[in-house]
Amino acid sequence: MLTFLNDDKMLIDEAMSTALFAGSSEYDKIVEAMRYSALGGKRLRGILTLEFAKMFGCETAESMAYAVGVECIQAYSLIHDDLPCMDDDDMRRGKPSCHIAFGEANALLAGDALLTHAFTAISESDSAKNHPERAIKAVRILSGYAGFRGMVGGQVLDLEAAEKVTDEKTLSLIHKLKTGALIRASALLGCSAAGADAELCALSEKYAEEFGLAFQIIDDILDFDGDYETCELNSYVKIHGLEKAGEDALSHIQNAKTALSELSEKGFDTTNLGDLLDYLVDRMNK
Amino acid sequence: MLTFLNDDKMLIDEAMSTALFAGSSEYDKIVEAMRYSALGGKRLRGILTLEFAKMFGCETAESMAYAVGVECIQAYSLIHDDLPCMDDDDMRRGKPSCHIAFGEANALLAGDALLTHAFTAISESDSAKNHPERAIKAVRILSGYAGFRGMVGGQVLDLEAAEKVTDEKTLSLIHKLKTGALIRASALLGCSAAGADAELCALSEKYAEEFGLAFQIIDDILDFDGDYETCELNSYVKIHGLEKAGEDALSHIQNAKTALSELSEKGFDTTNLGDLLDYLVDRMNK
């Protein structure tokens, strides 16, 4: 694994643990459920935030609250996704999902609390004190991309599509919203933390959009066990075949690299974000 | 009903309807569920926001996004509270609750979307553009008071207490968090919109705290049908008796008036916020 990925992940884990520290015994139960679900995972979204911020000159200490924000949203969405009325998944990351471990009501509330805390993390940060206009922009991005025009909108479409084979256009919209929106937000939060201008934001979002599409396809490729019959109905592999899925993933990676080279030409150090794309491809080829 | 209550309510209803307008047919289903639950109610919290803002010199057009924010939080909390894993209520405000009308998954997501949209409303507002430091403070207040240290924390305690008679101290904490936190936030959002200083915020929060306590007790009095046996376990009336409940409500109203008279001495027009207290008392005596 790339060194910076490990370093970023460790710092994010530490910051999440501090953010979700039970300050008072009255709240122990809900905080326990929040920590159970929010401490873990690859932290890809938070890493994108930190790396975009760093590329544009913002220290990790300053952008960390934004990474915590996006990781809180990611954690809440997984808890609510696993609930019986949604995907009804008993396991998550190799352990019982939140509602199995803490009961449905507590899982619902832990999700609500994590979603809410995303905005506490950003608004209580030093960045919010020093650069309120950056912090409120981050709130606008995160809430917009996570809400009914973004991630939640994608979940609604996904629910509707769960029972039938979806057409290509709808599937692409679901990916764009359900997974893609939060990945785009992650990059833009890094831009906000650094106060990057509109042109830099647009190139960053382009990278993140292509990254998200590649990420989703590669996930479907890794989930594919070689049998098209038992394959999940709306898997990219089921719809397009394994070969085209691999080609398309690489083509999205290439598009992300193009966005990155424009940033590189402007003098920014794009090494880590380039390595991250290679890391995705390595994952696919394993 | 007081004229300003009606006027504020109408303006809030209108702003909520605009905020939750389906811009694209793809999102129609989730927006429909959001509108179903979010359009209606007394709007007491939003009214507090508008009235505190007005008292401190901020126009309603400028503070409306903050009122919409707190009303989105209130609406989401009712949807999630009604879910089968929580209070399992089939009816809300005289019509089928959201999960009865739209199914559990859509109700869950509509609640998530409303919670998220609270922060979109504030961060997309003109106020956020003109006064980012006020908007980010509002985000900090709303997320803090609505999260695990506030409203959600109160819901967790309430769940734990639902099965047994709770001691007075725990009951008071539940009220303080579950209902009180968002009412205090409502007043403070009005203060933020107007850029009020710390002393004015403290007096405003004191008013709201006492208002919230009186409001909760009066609700329990109005719910009481005269029979202590069938009375809800943790009703203020059940625990303290009807007479003391009435006295305590009036004493909280009196404390709120004291906070208000300090604001009046500083030259602010406290007429509406005073009338609002009398309106609460009238409700109780009906």
mmCIF file of C-alpha atoms in Angstrom, chain B residues 57-174:
data_model
loop_
_atom_site.group_PDB
_atom_site.id
_atom_site.type_symbol
_atom_site.label_atom_id
_atom_site.label_comp_id
_atom_site.label_asym_id
_atom_site.label_seq_id
_atom_site.Cartn_x
_atom_site.Cartn_y
_atom_site.Cartn_z
ATOM 1 C CA GLY B 57 -32.805 43.946 13.613
ATOM 2 C CA CYS B 58 -32.619 41.247 10.955
ATOM 3 C CA GLU B 59 -35.287 41.200 8.241
ATOM 4 C CA THR B 60 -37.390 38.062 7.829
ATOM 5 C CA ALA B 61 -36.148 37.617 4.245
ATOM 6 C CA GLU B 62 -32.608 37.352 5.625
ATOM 7 C CA SER B 63 -33.393 34.971 8.516
ATOM 8 C CA MET B 64 -35.859 32.728 6.658
ATOM 9 C CA ALA B 65 -33.205 30.194 5.576
ATOM 10 C CA TYR B 66 -32.377 29.672 9.245
ATOM 11 C CA ALA B 67 -36.047 29.070 10.054
ATOM 12 C CA VAL B 68 -36.271 26.609 7.172
ATOM 13 C CA GLY B 69 -33.202 24.860 8.574
ATOM 14 C CA VAL B 70 -34.698 24.304 12.008
ATOM 15 C CA GLU B 71 -38.049 23.245 10.537
ATOM 16 C CA CYS B 72 -36.300 20.659 8.315
ATOM 17 C CA ILE B 73 -34.679 19.200 11.445
ATOM 18 C CA GLN B 74 -38.029 19.141 13.245
ATOM 19 C CA ALA B 75 -39.702 17.423 10.264
ATOM 20 C CA TYR B 76 -36.989 14.760 9.918
ATOM 21 C CA SER B 77 -37.111 13.976 13.645
ATOM 22 C CA LEU B 78 -40.862 13.346 13.483
ATOM 23 C CA ILE B 79 -40.533 11.013 10.474
ATOM 24 C CA HIS B 80 -37.806 8.946 12.125
ATOM 25 C CA ASP B 81 -39.611 9.008 15.499
ATOM 26 C CA ASP B 82 -42.704 7.489 13.901
ATOM 27 C CA LEU B 83 -40.823 4.565 12.291
ATOM 28 C CA PRO B 84 -41.706 1.034 13.455
ATOM 29 C CA CYS B 85 -38.345 0.577 15.224
ATOM 30 C CA MET B 86 -38.972 3.793 17.196
ATOM 31 C CA ASP B 87 -42.443 4.866 18.410
ATOM 32 C CA ASP B 88 -44.217 2.925 15.654
ATOM 33 C CA ASP B 89 -46.873 5.586 15.125
ATOM 34 C CA ASP B 90 -49.213 5.118 12.177
ATOM 35 C CA MET B 91 -50.682 8.602 12.359
ATOM 36 C CA ARG B 92 -49.138 12.067 12.519
ATOM 37 C CA ARG B 93 -51.042 15.350 12.450
ATOM 38 C CA GLY B 94 -54.261 13.554 11.555
ATOM 39 C CA LYS B 95 -52.943 11.714 8.504
ATOM 40 C CA PRO B 96 -50.971 8.493 7.938
ATOM 41 C CA SER B 97 -47.363 8.923 8.997
ATOM 42 C CA CYS B 98 -44.669 9.053 6.322
ATOM 43 C CA HIS B 99 -43.727 5.353 6.398
ATOM 44 C CA ILE B 100 -47.397 4.340 6.135
ATOM 45 C CA ALA B 101 -47.874 6.589 3.127
ATOM 46 C CA PHE B 102 -44.535 5.965 1.344
ATOM 47 C CA GLY B 103 -43.070 2.798 2.866
ATOM 48 C CA GLU B 104 -40.363 2.476 5.483
ATOM 49 C CA ALA B 105 -37.339 2.829 3.204
ATOM 50 C CA ASN B 106 -38.628 6.013 1.590
ATOM 51 C CA ALA B 107 -39.544 7.445 4.994
ATOM 52 C CA LEU B 108 -36.061 6.710 6.308
ATOM 53 C CA LEU B 109 -34.502 8.399 3.261
ATOM 54 C CA ALA B 110 -36.924 11.333 3.330
ATOM 55 C CA GLY B 111 -35.870 11.923 6.946
ATOM 56 C CA ASP B 112 -32.184 11.701 6.015
ATOM 57 C CA ALA B 113 -32.757 14.095 3.138
ATOM 58 C CA LEU B 114 -34.600 16.622 5.328
ATOM 59 C CA LEU B 115 -31.872 16.471 7.973
ATOM 60 C CA THR B 116 -29.258 17.062 5.271
ATOM 61 C CA HIS B 117 -31.298 19.812 3.621
ATOM 62 C CA ALA B 118 -31.367 21.835 6.838
ATOM 63 C CA PHE B 119 -27.705 22.590 6.199
ATOM 64 C CA THR B 120 -28.214 23.185 2.493
ATOM 65 C CA ALA B 121 -30.871 25.783 3.298
ATOM 66 C CA ILE B 122 -28.549 27.726 5.595
ATOM 67 C CA SER B 123 -25.410 27.409 3.484
ATOM 68 C CA GLU B 124 -27.099 28.337 0.198
ATOM 69 C CA SER B 125 -28.779 31.427 1.668
ATOM 70 C CA ASP B 126 -28.026 35.067 0.924
ATOM 71 C CA SER B 127 -27.025 35.343 4.557
ATOM 72 C CA ALA B 128 -24.267 32.781 3.943
ATOM 73 C CA LYS B 129 -23.004 34.893 1.064
ATOM 74 C CA ASN B 130 -23.167 38.206 2.908
ATOM 75 C CA HIS B 131 -22.243 36.986 6.389
ATOM 76 C CA PRO B 132 -20.464 33.611 6.165
ATOM 77 C CA GLU B 133 -19.440 33.862 9.833
ATOM 78 C CA ARG B 134 -23.105 34.090 10.864
ATOM 79 C CA ALA B 135 -24.108 31.171 8.674
ATOM 80 C CA ILE B 136 -21.312 28.891 9.887
ATOM 81 C CA LYS B 137 -22.219 29.770 13.482
ATOM 82 C CA ALA B 138 -25.810 28.782 12.705
ATOM 83 C CA VAL B 139 -24.585 25.454 11.290
ATOM 84 C CA ARG B 140 -22.557 24.901 14.460
ATOM 85 C CA ILE B 141 -25.546 25.655 16.684
ATOM 86 C CA LEU B 142 -28.082 23.643 14.714
ATOM 87 C CA SER B 143 -25.881 20.569 14.257
ATOM 88 C CA GLY B 144 -24.697 20.694 17.850
ATOM 89 C CA TYR B 145 -28.153 21.034 19.400
ATOM 90 C CA ALA B 146 -29.688 18.484 17.011
ATOM 91 C CA GLY B 147 -26.932 15.871 17.338
ATOM 92 C CA PHE B 148 -25.884 13.281 19.888
ATOM 93 C CA ARG B 149 -25.198 15.897 22.547
ATOM 94 C CA GLY B 150 -28.660 17.359 21.936
ATOM 95 C CA MET B 151 -31.871 16.109 20.370
ATOM 96 C CA VAL B 152 -30.631 12.700 19.226
ATOM 97 C CA GLY B 153 -29.056 12.171 22.648
ATOM 98 C CA GLY B 154 -32.461 12.895 24.173
ATOM 99 C CA GLN B 155 -34.117 10.386 21.870
ATOM 100 C CA VAL B 156 -31.686 7.685 22.991
ATOM 101 C CA LEU B 157 -32.454 8.411 26.658
ATOM 102 C CA ASP B 158 -36.167 8.497 25.857
ATOM 103 C CA LEU B 159 -35.957 5.058 24.216
ATOM 104 C CA GLU B 160 -34.259 3.669 27.301
ATOM 105 C CA ALA B 161 -36.874 5.268 29.541
ATOM 106 C CA ALA B 162 -39.901 4.189 27.498
ATOM 107 C CA GLU B 163 -40.308 0.892 29.297
ATOM 108 C CA LYS B 164 -40.007 2.077 32.873
ATOM 109 C CA VAL B 165 -40.984 4.963 35.132
ATOM 110 C CA THR B 166 -38.064 7.340 34.958
ATOM 111 C CA ASP B 167 -36.700 9.335 37.855
ATOM 112 C CA GLU B 168 -37.307 13.048 37.859
ATOM 113 C CA LYS B 169 -33.720 13.969 37.017
ATOM 114 C CA THR B 170 -33.596 11.731 33.934
ATOM 115 C CA LEU B 171 -37.009 12.933 32.778
ATOM 116 C CA SER B 172 -35.886 16.516 33.060
ATOM 117 C CA LEU B 173 -32.739 15.717 31.050
ATOM 118 C CA ILE B 174 -34.811 13.973 28.377
#
